[in-house]
Coordinates of C-alpha atoms in Angstrom, one line a residue:
X34 CA 16.2 -16.3 66.4
X35 CA 16.3 -12.9 68.1
X36 CA 18.1 -12.9 71.4
X37 CA 15.8 -11.7 74.2
X38 CA 16.6 -8.1 75.4
X39 CA 17.3 -7.5 79.0
X40 CA 15.8 -4.1 79.8
X41 CA 16.5 -1.5 82.4
X42 CA 13.9 -0.1 84.7
X43 CA 13.6 3.6 84.0
X44 CA 10.6 4.5 86.2
X45 CA 8.1 2.9 88.6
X46 CA 5.1 4.9 89.7
X47 CA 1.4 4.9 90.6
X48 CA -1.3 5.8 88.1
X49 CA -4.0 7.1 90.4
X50 CA -6.7 7.8 87.9
X51 CA -7.8 7.1 84.3
X52 CA -4.8 7.0 82.1
X53 CA -3.4 6.2 78.6
X54 CA -4.2 2.5 79.1
X55 CA -7.5 2.2 80.8
X56 CA -9.9 3.9 83.3
X57 CA -8.6 2.2 86.4
X58 CA -5.7 2.9 88.8
X59 CA -2.5 0.9 88.3
X60 CA 1.1 0.4 89.1
X61 CA 3.3 1.0 86.1
X62 CA 6.9 0.4 85.1
X63 CA 8.6 2.1 82.2
X64 CA 11.6 0.2 80.8
X65 CA 14.2 0.8 78.2
X66 CA 15.6 -2.0 76.0
X67 CA 17.3 -2.7 72.8
X68 CA 15.8 -5.3 70.5
X69 CA 12.6 -7.3 70.8
X70 CA 11.0 -7.1 74.3
X71 CA 8.4 -9.8 73.7
X72 CA 10.2 -12.6 75.5
X73 CA 10.9 -10.3 78.5
X74 CA 7.2 -9.2 78.6
X75 CA 6.1 -12.8 78.7
X76 CA 8.5 -13.6 81.6
X77 CA 7.2 -10.5 83.4
X78 CA 3.6 -11.6 82.9
X79 CA 4.4 -15.0 84.3
X80 CA 6.1 -13.6 87.4
X81 CA 3.3 -11.0 88.1
X82 CA 0.6 -13.6 87.7
X83 CA 2.4 -16.0 90.2
X84 CA 2.9 -13.2 92.7
X85 CA -0.7 -12.0 92.4
X86 CA -2.0 -15.5 93.0
X87 CA 0.3 -16.0 96.0
X88 CA -0.9 -12.7 97.6
X89 CA -4.6 -13.3 97.0
X90 CA -4.9 -10.8 94.3
X91 CA -5.5 -13.0 91.2
X92 CA -8.4 -10.8 90.0
X93 CA -6.1 -7.9 89.1
X94 CA -5.5 -7.2 85.4
X95 CA -2.3 -6.8 83.4
X96 CA -1.5 -4.9 80.3
X97 CA 1.5 -3.5 78.5
X98 CA 2.5 -1.1 75.7
X99 CA 5.6 -1.3 73.6
X100 CA 7.3 1.7 72.0
X101 CA 10.5 2.5 70.2
X102 CA 13.2 1.7 72.7
X103 CA 11.2 0.2 75.5
X104 CA 7.8 -0.8 77.0
X105 CA 5.4 0.1 79.8
X106 CA 4.2 -2.7 82.1
X107 CA 0.9 -2.3 84.1
X108 CA -0.8 -4.1 86.9
X109 CA -4.2 -2.8 88.1
X110 CA -4.8 -2.2 91.8
X111 CA -7.4 -0.7 94.2
X112 CA -6.4 2.7 95.5
X113 CA -5.5 1.3 98.9
X114 CA -2.9 -1.1 97.4
X115 CA -1.0 1.1 94.8
X116 CA 2.2 1.5 96.7
X117 CA 2.5 -2.2 97.4
X118 CA 1.5 -3.1 93.8
X119 CA 4.4 -0.9 92.6
X120 CA 6.7 -3.0 94.8
X121 CA 5.2 -6.2 93.4
X122 CA 5.6 -5.0 89.9
X123 CA 9.3 -4.3 90.6
X124 CA 9.8 -7.7 92.1
X125 CA 8.3 -9.3 89.0
X126 CA 10.5 -7.2 86.8
X127 CA 13.6 -8.4 88.7
X128 CA 12.4 -12.0 88.4
X129 CA 11.9 -11.7 84.7
X130 CA 15.4 -10.3 84.3
X131 CA 16.8 -13.1 86.3
X132 CA 14.9 -15.8 84.3
X133 CA 16.1 -14.5 81.0
X134 CA 19.6 -13.7 82.2
X135 CA 20.2 -17.1 83.7
X136 CA 20.7 -15.7 87.2
X137 CA 19.1 -16.7 90.5
X138 CA 15.9 -14.9 91.3
X139 CA 14.9 -13.8 94.8
X140 CA 13.2 -16.4 96.9
X141 CA 9.6 -16.5 95.6
X142 CA 7.9 -17.7 98.8
X143 CA 9.7 -15.1 100.9
X144 CA 8.9 -12.3 98.5
X145 CA 5.2 -13.3 98.3
X146 CA 5.0 -13.4 102.1
X147 CA 6.7 -10.0 102.3
X148 CA 4.3 -8.5 99.7
X149 CA 1.3 -10.0 101.4
X150 CA 2.3 -8.2 104.6
X151 CA 2.7 -4.9 102.8
X152 CA -0.7 -5.2 101.2
X153 CA -2.2 -5.8 104.6
X154 CA -0.4 -2.8 106.1
X155 CA -1.6 -0.5 103.3
X156 CA -5.2 -1.7 103.2
X157 CA -7.8 0.9 104.1
X158 CA -11.3 -0.7 103.9
X159 CA -12.9 2.5 105.0
X160 CA -11.4 4.3 102.0
X161 CA -12.7 1.7 99.6
X162 CA -16.2 1.8 101.3
X163 CA -16.3 5.5 100.9
X164 CA -15.2 5.4 97.3
X165 CA -17.9 2.8 96.5
X166 CA -20.6 4.7 98.3
X167 CA -19.7 7.9 96.5
X168 CA -20.0 6.1 93.1
X169 CA -23.4 4.7 94.1
X170 CA -24.6 8.2 95.0
X171 CA -23.1 9.9 92.0
X172 CA -21.0 12.1 94.2
X173 CA -17.4 13.3 93.3
X174 CA -14.7 11.5 95.3
X175 CA -11.1 12.8 95.6
X176 CA -8.3 11.1 97.5
X177 CA -4.6 11.4 98.2
X178 CA -2.1 10.6 100.9
X179 CA -3.2 13.6 103.0
X180 CA -6.9 13.9 102.6
X181 CA -10.1 12.2 101.3
X182 CA -13.1 14.1 100.2
X183 CA -16.6 13.8 98.7
X184 CA -18.3 16.7 96.9
X185 CA -16.9 19.9 95.4
X186 CA -16.5 23.5 96.5
X187 CA -18.6 24.7 99.4
X188 CA -20.2 21.2 99.6
X189 CA -16.9 19.3 99.8
X190 CA -16.5 17.2 103.0
X191 CA -12.8 16.3 103.7
X192 CA -11.2 13.9 106.2
X193 CA -7.7 12.5 107.0
X194 CA -7.3 9.1 105.4
X195 CA -7.1 7.4 108.8
X196 CA -10.3 9.1 110.2
X197 CA -12.8 8.3 107.5
X198 CA -16.5 8.0 108.4
X199 CA -18.7 5.0 107.6
X200 CA -20.8 5.8 104.4
X201 CA -24.0 5.7 106.4
X202 CA -22.8 8.6 108.5
X203 CA -22.3 10.9 105.4
X204 CA -25.1 13.2 104.3
X205 CA -24.8 12.4 100.6
X206 CA -27.5 15.0 99.7
X207 CA -25.1 17.7 100.9
X208 CA -22.1 16.5 99.0
X209 CA -22.8 18.3 95.7
X210 CA -20.7 18.6 92.5
X211 CA -19.8 21.7 90.5
X212 CA -19.2 22.0 86.7
X213 CA -15.7 20.9 85.8
X214 CA -13.9 21.5 82.5
X215 CA -10.5 20.1 81.3
X216 CA -8.2 21.9 78.9
X217 CA -5.2 20.2 77.3
X218 CA -3.1 20.5 74.2
X219 CA 0.4 21.6 73.2
X220 CA -0.1 25.3 72.9
X221 CA -2.8 27.7 74.1
X222 CA -3.9 25.8 77.3
X223 CA -3.2 28.6 79.8
X224 CA -4.8 31.3 77.6
X225 CA -7.9 29.2 76.9
X226 CA -8.3 28.5 80.6
X227 CA -8.0 32.2 81.5
X228 CA -10.3 33.3 78.7
X229 CA -12.8 30.8 80.0
X230 CA -12.4 32.1 83.5
X231 CA -13.1 35.7 82.2
X232 CA -16.3 34.4 80.5
X233 CA -17.5 32.6 83.7
X234 CA -16.8 35.7 85.8
X235 CA -19.0 37.7 83.3
X236 CA -21.7 35.1 84.0
X237 CA -21.5 35.9 87.7
X238 CA -19.7 32.7 88.6
X239 CA -16.7 32.4 90.9
X240 CA -14.4 30.4 88.6
X241 CA -11.5 28.4 89.9
X242 CA -8.7 27.5 87.6
X243 CA -5.4 25.6 87.6
X244 CA -2.5 26.3 85.3
X245 CA 1.2 26.1 85.0
X246 CA 1.5 29.4 86.9
X247 CA -1.0 29.2 89.8
X248 CA -4.2 28.0 91.4
X249 CA -6.7 30.8 91.4
X250 CA -10.3 31.2 92.6
X251 CA -11.9 34.4 91.3
X252 CA -9.1 36.9 91.5
X253 CA -7.5 35.3 94.6
X254 CA -4.3 33.3 94.0
X255 CA -4.2 30.3 96.3
X256 CA -0.7 29.2 95.4
X257 CA 1.9 29.8 92.7
X258 CA 3.7 27.2 90.7
X259 CA 2.9 24.5 88.2
X260 CA -0.4 23.1 89.2
X261 CA -1.5 21.5 85.9
X262 CA -1.6 18.0 87.4
X263 CA -3.8 16.1 89.8
X264 CA -2.6 17.8 93.0
X265 CA -3.7 21.2 91.7
X266 CA -7.1 19.8 90.6
X267 CA -7.8 18.4 94.1
X268 CA -6.8 21.6 95.9
X269 CA -9.1 23.7 93.7
X270 CA -12.1 21.4 93.8
X271 CA -12.0 21.2 97.6
X272 CA -11.8 24.9 98.0
X273 CA -15.1 26.3 99.5
X274 CA -15.2 29.4 97.1
X275 CA -14.9 27.4 93.9
X276 CA -18.3 27.5 92.0
X277 CA -17.0 26.2 88.6
X278 CA -13.6 24.8 87.7
X279 CA -11.5 25.0 84.6
X280 CA -8.4 22.7 84.9
X281 CA -5.3 23.1 82.7
X282 CA -4.4 19.4 82.2
X283 CA -0.8 19.0 81.0
X284 CA 0.8 16.0 79.3
X285 CA 3.2 15.4 82.2
X286 CA 0.5 15.0 84.8
X287 CA -1.6 12.8 82.5
X288 CA 1.3 10.4 81.9
X289 CA 2.7 10.6 85.4
X290 CA -0.5 10.1 87.4
X291 CA -3.5 10.0 85.1
X292 CA -6.6 12.1 85.4
X293 CA -7.3 13.9 88.6
X294 CA -11.1 13.8 88.2
X295 CA -13.5 11.0 87.3
X296 CA -16.1 13.2 85.7
X297 CA -16.1 16.5 83.7
X298 CA -18.8 18.5 82.1
X299 CA -16.5 19.2 79.0
X300 CA -13.0 18.7 77.8
X301 CA -11.0 20.6 75.2
X302 CA -7.9 19.8 73.1
X303 CA -6.4 23.0 71.7
X304 CA -3.9 21.3 69.3
X305 CA -1.1 18.7 69.4
X306 CA 2.4 19.3 68.0
X307 CA 5.9 18.0 68.6
X308 CA 7.0 18.9 72.1
X309 CA 8.4 16.9 75.1
X310 CA 8.8 13.9 72.9
X311 CA 10.9 11.1 74.4
X312 CA 9.3 11.2 77.9
X313 CA 7.2 8.3 79.3
X314 CA 7.5 6.3 76.1
X315 CA 5.8 9.0 74.0
X316 CA 8.2 9.4 71.0
X317 CA 6.0 10.5 68.1
X318 CA 3.3 13.1 67.6
X319 CA 0.6 10.4 67.0
X320 CA 1.5 8.9 70.4
X321 CA 1.4 12.4 71.9
X322 CA -2.1 12.9 70.5
X323 CA -3.3 9.7 72.2
X324 CA -1.8 11.0 75.5
X325 CA -3.6 14.3 75.2
X326 CA -6.9 12.6 74.5
X327 CA -6.8 10.9 77.9
X328 CA -9.1 13.7 79.0
X329 CA -11.9 12.1 77.0
X330 CA -12.1 9.4 79.7
X331 CA -13.7 11.9 82.2
X332 CA -16.6 12.5 79.8
X333 CA -19.9 10.7 80.2
X334 CA -23.3 11.1 78.7
X335 CA -23.6 14.2 76.6
X336 CA -20.5 15.9 77.9
X337 CA -18.7 17.1 74.8
X338 CA -15.1 16.7 73.7
X339 CA -14.2 20.0 72.1
X340 CA -11.6 19.8 69.3
X341 CA -9.6 21.9 66.9
X342 CA -10.6 21.1 63.3
X343 CA -7.5 22.9 62.0
X344 CA -5.3 20.4 63.8
X345 CA -4.6 17.2 61.8
X346 CA -3.8 15.1 64.9
X347 CA -7.1 16.0 66.5
X348 CA -9.0 15.2 63.3
X349 CA -7.4 11.9 62.7
X350 CA -7.8 10.6 66.3
X351 CA -11.4 11.8 66.6
X352 CA -12.3 9.7 63.6
X353 CA -12.2 6.6 65.8
X354 CA -14.2 8.0 68.7
X355 CA -17.8 7.4 69.6
X356 CA -18.8 10.2 71.8
X357 CA -20.3 13.7 71.5
X358 CA -17.9 16.1 69.8
X359 CA -17.8 19.9 69.1
X360 CA -15.4 21.5 66.7
X361 CA -13.9 24.9 66.2
X362 CA -12.0 26.3 63.2
X363 CA -10.7 29.5 61.6
X364 CA -12.1 28.2 58.3
X365 CA -15.8 28.7 57.9
X366 CA -15.7 26.4 54.8
X367 CA -13.9 23.5 56.6
X368 CA -15.4 20.3 55.2
X369 CA -15.3 18.6 58.6
X370 CA -17.3 21.5 60.1
X371 CA -19.8 21.4 57.3
X372 CA -20.4 17.7 57.7
X373 CA -20.6 18.1 61.5
X374 CA -23.2 20.9 61.3
X375 CA -25.2 19.0 58.7
X376 CA -25.5 16.2 61.2
X377 CA -26.8 18.8 63.8
X378 CA -23.5 19.2 65.7
X379 CA -22.1 22.2 67.6
X380 CA -19.3 24.3 66.3
X381 CA -17.5 27.6 66.6
X382 CA -15.9 29.4 63.7
X383 CA -14.4 32.6 62.5
X384 CA -16.6 34.0 59.7
X385 CA -16.3 37.5 58.1
X386 CA -14.3 38.7 61.1
X387 CA -16.9 37.4 63.6
X388 CA -16.6 34.6 66.1
X389 CA -19.8 32.5 65.5
X390 CA -21.5 29.8 67.5
X391 CA -23.4 27.2 65.5
X392 CA -25.7 24.3 66.1
X393 CA -26.7 22.5 63.0
X394 CA -27.6 25.0 60.3
X395 CA -28.5 27.7 62.9
X396 CA -25.7 30.1 63.8
X397 CA -25.3 33.4 65.7
X398 CA -22.6 36.0 65.8
X399 CA -21.1 36.4 69.2
X400 CA -18.3 39.0 68.9
X401 CA -16.0 40.6 66.3
X402 CA -12.5 39.3 66.5
X403 CA -11.0 42.8 66.7
X404 CA -13.2 43.5 69.8
X405 CA -11.3 40.9 71.8
X406 CA -8.2 42.7 73.1
X407 CA -6.1 39.5 73.3
X408 CA -6.3 39.1 69.5
X409 CA -4.4 42.4 69.0
X410 CA -6.9 43.7 66.6
X411 CA -7.4 40.3 65.0
X412 CA -3.7 39.8 64.2
X413 CA -3.2 37.2 66.8
X414 CA -5.0 34.4 65.1
X415 CA -3.9 31.8 67.6
X416 CA -5.8 33.8 70.2
X417 CA -8.9 33.8 68.0
X418 CA -8.6 30.0 67.9
X419 CA -8.3 30.0 71.7
X420 CA -11.3 32.2 72.0
X421 CA -13.4 29.9 69.7
X422 CA -12.5 26.9 72.0
X423 CA -13.3 28.9 75.1
X424 CA -16.7 29.8 73.7
X425 CA -17.7 26.2 73.2
X426 CA -16.3 25.2 76.6
X427 CA -18.3 27.8 78.4
X428 CA -21.4 27.0 76.4
X429 CA -21.1 23.4 77.6
X430 CA -20.9 24.8 81.2
X431 CA -24.2 26.6 80.6
X432 CA -23.1 30.1 80.0
X433 CA -25.2 32.3 77.7
X434 CA -24.1 34.3 74.7
X435 CA -24.1 37.7 76.5
X436 CA -21.6 36.5 79.1
X437 CA -19.4 34.9 76.5
X438 CA -19.3 38.2 74.6
X439 CA -18.7 40.3 77.7
X440 CA -16.0 38.0 79.0
X441 CA -14.0 37.9 75.8
X442 CA -14.2 41.7 75.5
X443 CA -13.0 42.1 79.0
X444 CA -10.0 39.7 78.6
X445 CA -7.1 42.0 77.8
X446 CA -4.5 39.3 77.5
X447 CA -2.0 41.6 79.2
X448 CA 0.5 40.8 82.0
X449 CA -2.2 40.9 84.6
X450 CA -4.8 38.7 82.7
X451 CA -2.4 36.4 81.0
X452 CA 1.2 36.9 82.0
X453 CA 3.8 35.9 79.4
X454 CA 1.3 35.1 76.7
X455 CA 1.3 37.7 73.9
X456 CA 1.7 40.6 76.3
X457 CA 2.2 43.9 74.4
X458 CA 3.8 47.1 75.7
X459 CA 4.6 50.4 74.0
X460 CA 7.0 53.1 75.3
X461 CA 9.7 55.4 74.0
X462 CA 8.6 54.6 70.4
X463 CA 9.4 51.0 71.0
X464 CA 6.9 48.1 70.9
X465 CA 7.6 45.1 73.1
X466 CA 5.9 41.7 72.8
X467 CA 6.5 39.1 75.6
X468 CA 5.4 35.5 74.9
X469 CA 6.0 31.9 76.0
X470 CA 6.4 30.4 72.5
X471 CA 8.7 27.4 73.0
X472 CA 8.2 24.9 70.2
X473 CA 7.9 25.0 66.4
X474 CA 4.1 25.0 66.4
X475 CA 3.8 27.9 68.9
X476 CA 6.7 29.8 67.2
X477 CA 5.2 29.6 63.8
X478 CA 1.8 31.0 65.1
X479 CA 3.7 33.8 66.8
X480 CA 5.8 34.4 63.7
X481 CA 2.7 34.9 61.5
X482 CA 1.6 37.7 63.8
X483 CA 5.0 39.3 64.3
X484 CA 5.8 39.3 60.6
X485 CA 2.7 41.5 60.0
X486 CA 3.6 44.1 62.6
X487 CA 5.5 47.1 61.2
X488 CA 8.9 47.8 62.6
X489 CA 12.1 49.5 61.6
X490 CA 14.1 46.8 63.4
X491 CA 13.1 43.5 64.9
X492 CA 15.0 42.1 67.8
X493 CA 14.2 38.5 69.0
X494 CA 15.2 36.9 72.3
X495 CA 14.8 33.1 72.4
X496 CA 16.1 30.1 74.2
X497 CA 15.0 26.6 75.2
X498 CA 15.3 24.0 78.0
X499 CA 18.0 21.4 77.6
X500 CA 15.6 18.3 77.4
X501 CA 14.6 19.1 73.8
X502 CA 16.1 17.1 71.0
X503 CA 18.5 19.0 68.6
X504 CA 16.1 18.5 65.7
X505 CA 13.3 20.1 67.7
X506 CA 15.5 23.1 68.5
X507 CA 16.4 23.4 64.9
X508 CA 12.8 23.4 63.8
X509 CA 11.9 26.0 66.5
X510 CA 14.8 28.3 65.3
X511 CA 13.7 28.0 61.7
X512 CA 10.1 28.9 62.6
X513 CA 11.3 31.8 64.7
X514 CA 13.3 33.2 61.8
X515 CA 10.0 33.6 59.9
X516 CA 9.7 36.8 62.1
X517 CA 12.7 38.1 60.0
X518 CA 14.7 39.4 63.0
X519 CA 17.4 41.9 62.4
X520 CA 19.1 40.9 65.7
X521 CA 18.9 37.6 67.5
X522 CA 19.6 37.3 71.3
X523 CA 19.8 33.9 73.0
X524 CA 20.8 32.7 76.4
X525 CA 20.9 29.9 78.9
X526 CA 17.9 29.1 81.2
X527 CA 19.5 28.6 84.6
X528 CA 18.0 25.6 86.3
X529 CA 16.6 24.2 83.0
X530 CA 19.8 22.8 81.5
X531 CA 18.4 19.3 82.1
X532 CA 21.6 17.4 81.2
X533 CA 23.2 19.9 78.9
X534 CA 26.3 21.9 79.7
X535 CA 26.0 25.6 80.3
X536 CA 26.1 27.4 76.9
X537 CA 25.2 24.3 74.9
X538 CA 21.6 25.4 74.0
X539 CA 22.6 29.0 73.0
X540 CA 25.4 27.6 70.9
X541 CA 22.9 25.3 69.1
X542 CA 20.5 28.1 68.5
X543 CA 23.3 30.3 67.1
X544 CA 24.5 27.5 64.9
X545 CA 21.0 26.7 63.5
X546 CA 20.3 30.4 62.9
X547 CA 23.6 30.9 61.0
X548 CA 22.9 27.8 59.0
X549 CA 19.5 29.3 58.0
X550 CA 21.2 32.5 56.8
X551 CA 21.3 34.9 59.7
X552 CA 24.7 36.8 59.9
X553 CA 26.9 35.7 62.8
X554 CA 27.4 39.3 63.8
X555 CA 23.6 39.7 64.3
X556 CA 23.6 37.2 67.2
X557 CA 24.4 37.8 70.8
X558 CA 24.6 35.2 73.6
X559 CA 24.0 35.9 77.3
X560 CA 23.9 33.8 80.5
X561 CA 20.3 34.2 81.5
X562 CA 17.0 35.9 80.4
X563 CA 17.3 38.9 82.8
X564 CA 20.7 40.0 81.5
X565 CA 19.5 39.4 78.0
X566 CA 16.4 41.6 78.4
X567 CA 18.4 44.3 80.2
X568 CA 20.8 44.4 77.2
X569 CA 18.0 44.5 74.7
X570 CA 16.2 47.3 76.5
X571 CA 19.4 49.3 76.8
X572 CA 20.0 49.0 73.1
X573 CA 16.3 49.7 72.1
X574 CA 15.6 52.6 69.7
X575 CA 12.4 54.2 68.4
X576 CA 10.8 52.1 65.7
X577 CA 12.0 48.8 67.2
X578 CA 9.9 45.7 67.8
X579 CA 11.3 43.6 70.6
X580 CA 10.0 40.0 70.8
X581 CA 11.0 38.6 74.1
X582 CA 10.3 34.9 74.6
X583 CA 10.5 34.7 78.4
X584 CA 10.6 30.9 79.2
X585 CA 12.0 31.5 82.7
X586 CA 12.4 34.4 85.1
X587 CA 9.3 35.8 83.6
X588 CA 8.3 37.9 86.5
X589 CA 11.7 39.5 86.7
X590 CA 11.5 40.2 82.9
X591 CA 8.1 41.8 83.3
X592 CA 9.5 44.0 86.1
X593 CA 12.5 45.0 84.1
X594 CA 10.2 46.1 81.2
X595 CA 7.9 48.0 83.6
X596 CA 10.8 49.8 85.2
X597 CA 12.2 50.7 81.8
X598 CA 8.9 52.1 80.6
X599 CA 8.4 54.1 83.8
X600 CA 12.0 55.5 83.5
X601 CA 11.2 56.6 80.0
X602 CA 8.0 58.3 81.2
X603 CA 9.8 60.3 83.8

């Protein structure tokens, strides 16, 4: 008989919106354990059930998920009880450990009384009444610790959580919604969001967007930083100038808090590849696919889920879904697309150099790939793919073909439109490409483009954050070497060591590159991206192609390049 494993609690947090497990808020514990966790999970379930009954919350639901090396344990809760439910979950976790470890548990009656008092103190009946009324009226409802709001954009009404009106005092006819789109995936999220914003601007709409770089409405940046989670979504949707919203929705936010919105007009998954594995119990690519597809929970009615037919993970997961789908592909003969169109479905495809929108057998050419500056004359096929997704997304938001064409033609993809994503510069006979490729999938896409670009000498700068597994770094290096660099530069990313010693990541990259056949003398190591780029620019010669993968200090890197170009001009 297998001995029960005593786990360690690794994280306890609130899931404030729809999530990997279900559509409701919940308290969640992530735990690590060796061996079979089933006996512990049973003991936890017993402890949670007793505590819920003792505190008058016996109607709440439990669920769990096991994964290699641990499990997640969930208890549902209304939004005015989530903090205390996290506390209850932790008490139950401790009780289960005590029961299986033969130790004395905390006094049950005392703990139940304490938790009942905490539930009473956290309760906010006015918050729940407003939430229920918003649902009845079909009005967007957003809440957090600092503010509660109904409606979006100019029609949003916002109050402090302790000063909420009674539902009968809210003019529900004035609390309107705006179109909202969600964009997730491993690579291409930011570019797709920004392409979509350019298309929406061409349609005469003031588009708001969130991304890992900023919150922006029109051309005004509200704040800089990583706003790809729920907080950025709420800030944008409450802003009076936002007329339509495109939200970059990253894996971390989805797993840490869940979705930031209840309803969306469309959602898009760009692709799913190995990246950030090992966090929040997501250890494999199929598990990561399921996490990315959380965005589907915001779609209702005929709101489409837009998917990449060239991505095996998207195709496999979508086979089990029963909701409206739209597909995009670089392959006009893709069997899935053919079957989808024969059934009358919507699609976007690259055909004979044109980006085409189709519905059933009917199709229309929108724009030639080489007319989109971000595709670099059609060479950047990953940006063609991003453009196909953006076309379907904006079509779902009600944008016409002319605006799609105009927006894509206007999107330059340079350091102003899309900083750090395939930004190209030329000066002193040198071509410079700045990109954010940081995993095998993104690196391979970039390598296909770079390998086709003429150069007398190719110089590659690359690095990685310390929280990636050695095998992932190895795979990324092997993909990068498909660019056939003559000189490799690598460096630390200060502030992103994430448990690794300084110098460890550059040493790994160097070792993998040498093992793959690059001469040791063709590799240099520096302490940070800025000093690396400065050295590369100082050594640049006419005919060079410099591929600079700026994963941190990007603004400083772009300034260095700009100063170097200007110095050459004078």
